[in-house]
Tab-separated table of C-alpha atoms and ligand atoms in Angstrom:
chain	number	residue	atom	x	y	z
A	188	UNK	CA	92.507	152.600	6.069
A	189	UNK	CA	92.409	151.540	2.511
A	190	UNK	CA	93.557	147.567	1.899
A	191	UNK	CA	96.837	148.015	-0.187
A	192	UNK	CA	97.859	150.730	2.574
A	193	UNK	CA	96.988	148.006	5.467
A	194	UNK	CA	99.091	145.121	3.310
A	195	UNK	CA	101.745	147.118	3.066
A	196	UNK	CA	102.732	148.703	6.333
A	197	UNK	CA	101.398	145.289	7.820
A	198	UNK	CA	104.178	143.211	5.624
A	199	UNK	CA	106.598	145.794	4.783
A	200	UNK	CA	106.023	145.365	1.024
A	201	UNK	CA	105.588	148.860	-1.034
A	202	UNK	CA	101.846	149.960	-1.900
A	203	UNK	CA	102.481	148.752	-6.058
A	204	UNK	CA	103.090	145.493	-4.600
A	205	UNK	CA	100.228	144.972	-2.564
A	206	UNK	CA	98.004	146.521	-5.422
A	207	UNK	CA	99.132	143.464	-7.086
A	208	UNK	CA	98.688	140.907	-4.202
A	209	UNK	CA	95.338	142.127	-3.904
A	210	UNK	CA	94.479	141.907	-7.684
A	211	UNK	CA	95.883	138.351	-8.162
A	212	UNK	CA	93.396	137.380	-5.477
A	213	UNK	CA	96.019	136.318	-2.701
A	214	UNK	CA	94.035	138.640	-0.014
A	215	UNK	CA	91.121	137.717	1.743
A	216	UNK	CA	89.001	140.415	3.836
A	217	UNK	CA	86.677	139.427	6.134
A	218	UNK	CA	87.178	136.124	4.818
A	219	UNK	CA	85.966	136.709	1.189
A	220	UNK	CA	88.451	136.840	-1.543
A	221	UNK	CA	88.938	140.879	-3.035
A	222	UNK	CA	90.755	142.560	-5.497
A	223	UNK	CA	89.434	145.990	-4.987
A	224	UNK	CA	93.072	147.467	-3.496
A	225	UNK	CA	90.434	150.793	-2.700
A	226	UNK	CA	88.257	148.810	-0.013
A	227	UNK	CA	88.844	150.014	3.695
A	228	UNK	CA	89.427	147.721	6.455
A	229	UNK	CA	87.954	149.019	9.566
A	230	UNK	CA	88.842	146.140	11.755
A	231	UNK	CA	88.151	143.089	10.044
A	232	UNK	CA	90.288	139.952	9.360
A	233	UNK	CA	92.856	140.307	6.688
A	234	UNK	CA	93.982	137.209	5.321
A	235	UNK	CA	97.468	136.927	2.943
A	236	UNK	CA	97.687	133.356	0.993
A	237	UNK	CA	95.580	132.421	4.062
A	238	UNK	CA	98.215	133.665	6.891
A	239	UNK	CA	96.348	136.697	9.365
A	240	UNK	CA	98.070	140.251	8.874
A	241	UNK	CA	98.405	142.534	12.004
A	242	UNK	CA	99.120	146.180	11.483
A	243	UNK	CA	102.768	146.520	13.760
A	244	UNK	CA	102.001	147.495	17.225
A	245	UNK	CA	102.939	149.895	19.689
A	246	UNK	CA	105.973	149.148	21.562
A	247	UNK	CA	107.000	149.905	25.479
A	248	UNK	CA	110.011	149.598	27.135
A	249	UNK	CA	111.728	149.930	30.159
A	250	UNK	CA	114.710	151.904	31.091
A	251	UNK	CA	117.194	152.301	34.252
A	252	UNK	CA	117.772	155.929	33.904
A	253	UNK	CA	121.639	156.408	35.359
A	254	UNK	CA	122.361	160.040	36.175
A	255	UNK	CA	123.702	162.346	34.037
A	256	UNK	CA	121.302	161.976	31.511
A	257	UNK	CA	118.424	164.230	30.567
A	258	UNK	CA	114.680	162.690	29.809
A	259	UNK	CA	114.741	163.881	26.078
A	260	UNK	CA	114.969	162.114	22.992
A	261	UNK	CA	117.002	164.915	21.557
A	262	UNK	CA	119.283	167.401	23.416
A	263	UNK	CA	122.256	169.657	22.224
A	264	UNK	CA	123.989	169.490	25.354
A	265	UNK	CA	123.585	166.206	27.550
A	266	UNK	CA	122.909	162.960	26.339
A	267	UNK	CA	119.402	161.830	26.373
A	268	UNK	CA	117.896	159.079	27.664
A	269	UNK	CA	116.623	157.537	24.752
A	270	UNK	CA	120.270	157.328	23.122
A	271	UNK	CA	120.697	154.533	25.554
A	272	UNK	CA	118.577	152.383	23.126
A	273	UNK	CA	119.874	150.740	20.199
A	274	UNK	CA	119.125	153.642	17.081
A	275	UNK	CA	116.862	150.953	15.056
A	276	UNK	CA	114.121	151.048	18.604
A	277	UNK	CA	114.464	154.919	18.961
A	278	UNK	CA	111.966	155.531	16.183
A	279	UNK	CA	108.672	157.281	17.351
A	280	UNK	CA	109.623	156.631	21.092
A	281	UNK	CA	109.113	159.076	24.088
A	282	UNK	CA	109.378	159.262	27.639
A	283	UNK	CA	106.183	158.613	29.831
A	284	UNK	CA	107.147	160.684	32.999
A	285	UNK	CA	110.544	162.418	32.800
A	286	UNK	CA	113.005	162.457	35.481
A	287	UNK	CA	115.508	165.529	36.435
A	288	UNK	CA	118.967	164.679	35.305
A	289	UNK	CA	120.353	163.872	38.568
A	290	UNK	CA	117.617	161.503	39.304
A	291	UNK	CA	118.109	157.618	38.517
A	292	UNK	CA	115.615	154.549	38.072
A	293	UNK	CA	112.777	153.939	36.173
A	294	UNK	CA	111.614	155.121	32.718
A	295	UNK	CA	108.730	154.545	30.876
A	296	UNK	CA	109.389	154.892	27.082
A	297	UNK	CA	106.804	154.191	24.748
A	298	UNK	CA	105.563	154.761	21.257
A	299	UNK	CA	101.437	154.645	22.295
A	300	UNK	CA	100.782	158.697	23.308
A	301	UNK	CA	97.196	157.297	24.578
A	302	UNK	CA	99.213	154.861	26.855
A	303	UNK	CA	101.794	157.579	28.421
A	304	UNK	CA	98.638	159.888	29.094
A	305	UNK	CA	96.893	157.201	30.747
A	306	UNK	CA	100.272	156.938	33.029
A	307	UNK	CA	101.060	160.759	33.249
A	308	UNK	CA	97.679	162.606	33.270
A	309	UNK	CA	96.624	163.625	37.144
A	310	UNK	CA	93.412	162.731	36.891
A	311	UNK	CA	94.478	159.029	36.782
A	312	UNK	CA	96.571	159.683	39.946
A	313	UNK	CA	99.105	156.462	39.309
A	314	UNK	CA	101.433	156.281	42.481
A	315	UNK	CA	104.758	156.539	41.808
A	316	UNK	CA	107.844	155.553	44.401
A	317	UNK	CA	111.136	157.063	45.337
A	318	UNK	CA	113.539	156.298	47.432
A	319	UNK	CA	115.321	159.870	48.743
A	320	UNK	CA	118.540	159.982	50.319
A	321	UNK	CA	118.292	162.849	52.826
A	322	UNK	CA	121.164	165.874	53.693
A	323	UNK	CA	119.298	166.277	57.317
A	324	UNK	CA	117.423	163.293	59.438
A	325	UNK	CA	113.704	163.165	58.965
A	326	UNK	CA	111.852	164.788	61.936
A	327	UNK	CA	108.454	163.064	62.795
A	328	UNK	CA	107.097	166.522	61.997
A	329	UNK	CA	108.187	166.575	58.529
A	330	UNK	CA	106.795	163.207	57.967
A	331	UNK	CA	103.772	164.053	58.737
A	332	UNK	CA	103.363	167.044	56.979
A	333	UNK	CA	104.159	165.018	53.961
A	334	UNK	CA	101.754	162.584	55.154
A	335	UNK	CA	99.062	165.176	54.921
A	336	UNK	CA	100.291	167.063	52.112
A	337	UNK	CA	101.679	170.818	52.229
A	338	UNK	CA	102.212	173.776	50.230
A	339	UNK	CA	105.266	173.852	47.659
A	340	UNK	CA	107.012	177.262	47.073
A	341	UNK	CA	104.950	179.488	44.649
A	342	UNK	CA	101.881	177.451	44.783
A	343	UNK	CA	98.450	177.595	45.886
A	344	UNK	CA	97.350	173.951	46.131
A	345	UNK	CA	98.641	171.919	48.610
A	346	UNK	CA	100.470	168.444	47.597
A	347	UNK	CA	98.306	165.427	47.450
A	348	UNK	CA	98.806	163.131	51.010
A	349	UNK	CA	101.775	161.051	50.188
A	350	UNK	CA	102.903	157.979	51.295
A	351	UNK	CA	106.155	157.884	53.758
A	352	UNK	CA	108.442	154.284	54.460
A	353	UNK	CA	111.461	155.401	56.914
A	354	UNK	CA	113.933	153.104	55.668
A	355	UNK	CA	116.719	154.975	58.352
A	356	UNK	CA	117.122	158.658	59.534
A	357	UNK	CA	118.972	159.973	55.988
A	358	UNK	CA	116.398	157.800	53.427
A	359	UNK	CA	112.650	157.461	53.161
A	360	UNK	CA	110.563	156.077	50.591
A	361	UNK	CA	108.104	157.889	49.117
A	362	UNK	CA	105.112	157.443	47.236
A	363	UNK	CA	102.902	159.966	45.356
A	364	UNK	CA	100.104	160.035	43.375
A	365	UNK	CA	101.328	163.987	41.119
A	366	UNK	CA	103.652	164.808	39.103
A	367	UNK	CA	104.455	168.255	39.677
A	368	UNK	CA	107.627	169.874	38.449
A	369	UNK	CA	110.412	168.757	40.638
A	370	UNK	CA	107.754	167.726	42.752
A	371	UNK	CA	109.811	165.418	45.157
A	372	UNK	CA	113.116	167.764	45.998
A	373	UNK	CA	110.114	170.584	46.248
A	374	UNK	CA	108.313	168.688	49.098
A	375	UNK	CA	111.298	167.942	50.956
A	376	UNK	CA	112.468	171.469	50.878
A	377	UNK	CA	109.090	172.558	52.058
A	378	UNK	CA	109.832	170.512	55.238
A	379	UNK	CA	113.507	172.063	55.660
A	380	UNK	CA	115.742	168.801	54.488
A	381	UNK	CA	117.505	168.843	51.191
A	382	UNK	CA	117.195	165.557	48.859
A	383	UNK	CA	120.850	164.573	48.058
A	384	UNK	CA	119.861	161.547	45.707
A	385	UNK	CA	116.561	160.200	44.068
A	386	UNK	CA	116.022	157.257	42.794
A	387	UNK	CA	112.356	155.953	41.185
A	388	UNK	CA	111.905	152.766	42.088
A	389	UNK	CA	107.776	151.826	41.010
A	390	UNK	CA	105.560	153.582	39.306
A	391	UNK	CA	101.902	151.689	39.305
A	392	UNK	CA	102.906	148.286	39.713
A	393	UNK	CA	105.515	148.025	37.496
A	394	UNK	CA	109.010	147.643	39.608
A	395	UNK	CA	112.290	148.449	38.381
A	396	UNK	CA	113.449	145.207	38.671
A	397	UNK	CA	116.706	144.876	40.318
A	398	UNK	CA	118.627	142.530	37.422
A	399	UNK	CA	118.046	145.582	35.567
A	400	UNK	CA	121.017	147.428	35.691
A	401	UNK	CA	121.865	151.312	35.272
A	402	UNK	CA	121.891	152.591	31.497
A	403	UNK	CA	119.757	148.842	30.569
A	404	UNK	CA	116.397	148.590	29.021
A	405	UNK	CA	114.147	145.980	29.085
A	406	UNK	CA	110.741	145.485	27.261
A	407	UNK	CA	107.442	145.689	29.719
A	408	UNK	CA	105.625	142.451	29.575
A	409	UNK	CA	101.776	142.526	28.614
A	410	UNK	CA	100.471	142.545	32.361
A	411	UNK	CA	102.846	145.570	33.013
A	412	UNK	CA	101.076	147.345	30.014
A	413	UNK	CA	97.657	146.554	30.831
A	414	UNK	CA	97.855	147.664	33.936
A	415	UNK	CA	97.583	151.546	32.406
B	750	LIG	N1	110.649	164.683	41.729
B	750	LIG	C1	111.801	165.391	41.557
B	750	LIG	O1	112.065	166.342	42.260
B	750	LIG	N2	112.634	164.986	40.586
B	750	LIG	C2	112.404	163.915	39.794
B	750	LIG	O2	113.224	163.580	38.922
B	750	LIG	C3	111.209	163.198	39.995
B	750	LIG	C4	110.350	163.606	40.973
């Protein structure tokens, strides 16, 4: 990137005015004075009247998705997701891992695509948890066969083995590793129940924490986005 570009989306100012920062000799570059607003930084220490400049960074949030709302930034019918954030964040966001309408919990939203892949793409395999409120009680069969992974309508490849808490004879939780379309009310059909709510509680190790409540957002602290 050339140095006047850097300057300016680092502080904000336009590109004629960090021409002229450069050329009065308030910018340092690898810690040697310049005036040459044409150089290219290509990672090195960029100094203004001595205080570092940092291009802005990526930003990642959390959200509690309530129902009702589609994973979107823009839709002509529902409201999105993302309009739960105040407009001045909603710049250059998008979802990491959408949820159906009906389902609640946590988003990922995030302006870093290389980030979202790294949470989304299967060959990663990132574990992500549900808790799913049941229309029939859980047979021992059915957890198994989720256990061991099965066949979803119209498909070849059987589900990945998933992970299966009973928390009582309506709810389990449930952990997998894919993110196939509808993927969760899919597998439970396959086994003959109906899901009657969904709820995402984890995905990786970052918990939807319970303070958080539905429709809030919080932003993901730097463990929770090293951890993709
Ligand atoms: N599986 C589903 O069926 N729906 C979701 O929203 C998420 C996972």
């Amino acid at each position: 990137m050339r140095l006047d570009q850097f300057i300016a989306q680092s502080t904000g100012i336009s590109r004629k005015e960090a021409k002229k920062f450069i050329r009065q000799g308030r910018i340092m570059l690898a810690n040697r004075v310049t005036t040459n607003p044409a150089e290219r930084t290509q990672g090195q220490a960029v100094h203004l009247d001595g205080d570092p400049l940092a291009l802005p960074g990526h930003r990642y949030y959390m959200l509690h998705k309530p129902a009702g709302y589609v994973s979107a930034t823009e839709d002509k019918e529902h409201p999105t997701a993302v309009s739960l954030l105040p407009s001045e964040l909603r710049q250059g966001l998008h979802i990491a891992g959408r949820l159906d309408k009906d389902t609640t919990g946590l988003l990922l939203l995030t302006t870093d695509g290389q980030w979202s892949r790294r949470v989304t793409a299967p060959r990663y395999a990132v574990p992500k948890t549900y808790l799913v409120h049941l229309a029939e009680a859980i047979t021992s069969t059915a957890i198994q066969q989720l256990e061991t992974g099965l066949l979803l309508r119209g498909e070849t490849q059987p589900t990945a083995p998933a992970q299966v808490e009973l928390v009582n004879q309506h709810c389990i939780r449930l952990t997998i590793i894919e993110g196939r379309y509808h993927q969760v009310k899919r597998m439970l059909a396959a086994v003959g129940n109906r899901v009657e709510a969904l709820h995402r509680e984890k995905i990786g190790q970052i918990l939807l924490p319970k303070g958080l409540l539905a429709g809030k957002y919080c932003e993901l602290s730097p463990s929770d986005v090293s951890f993709f």
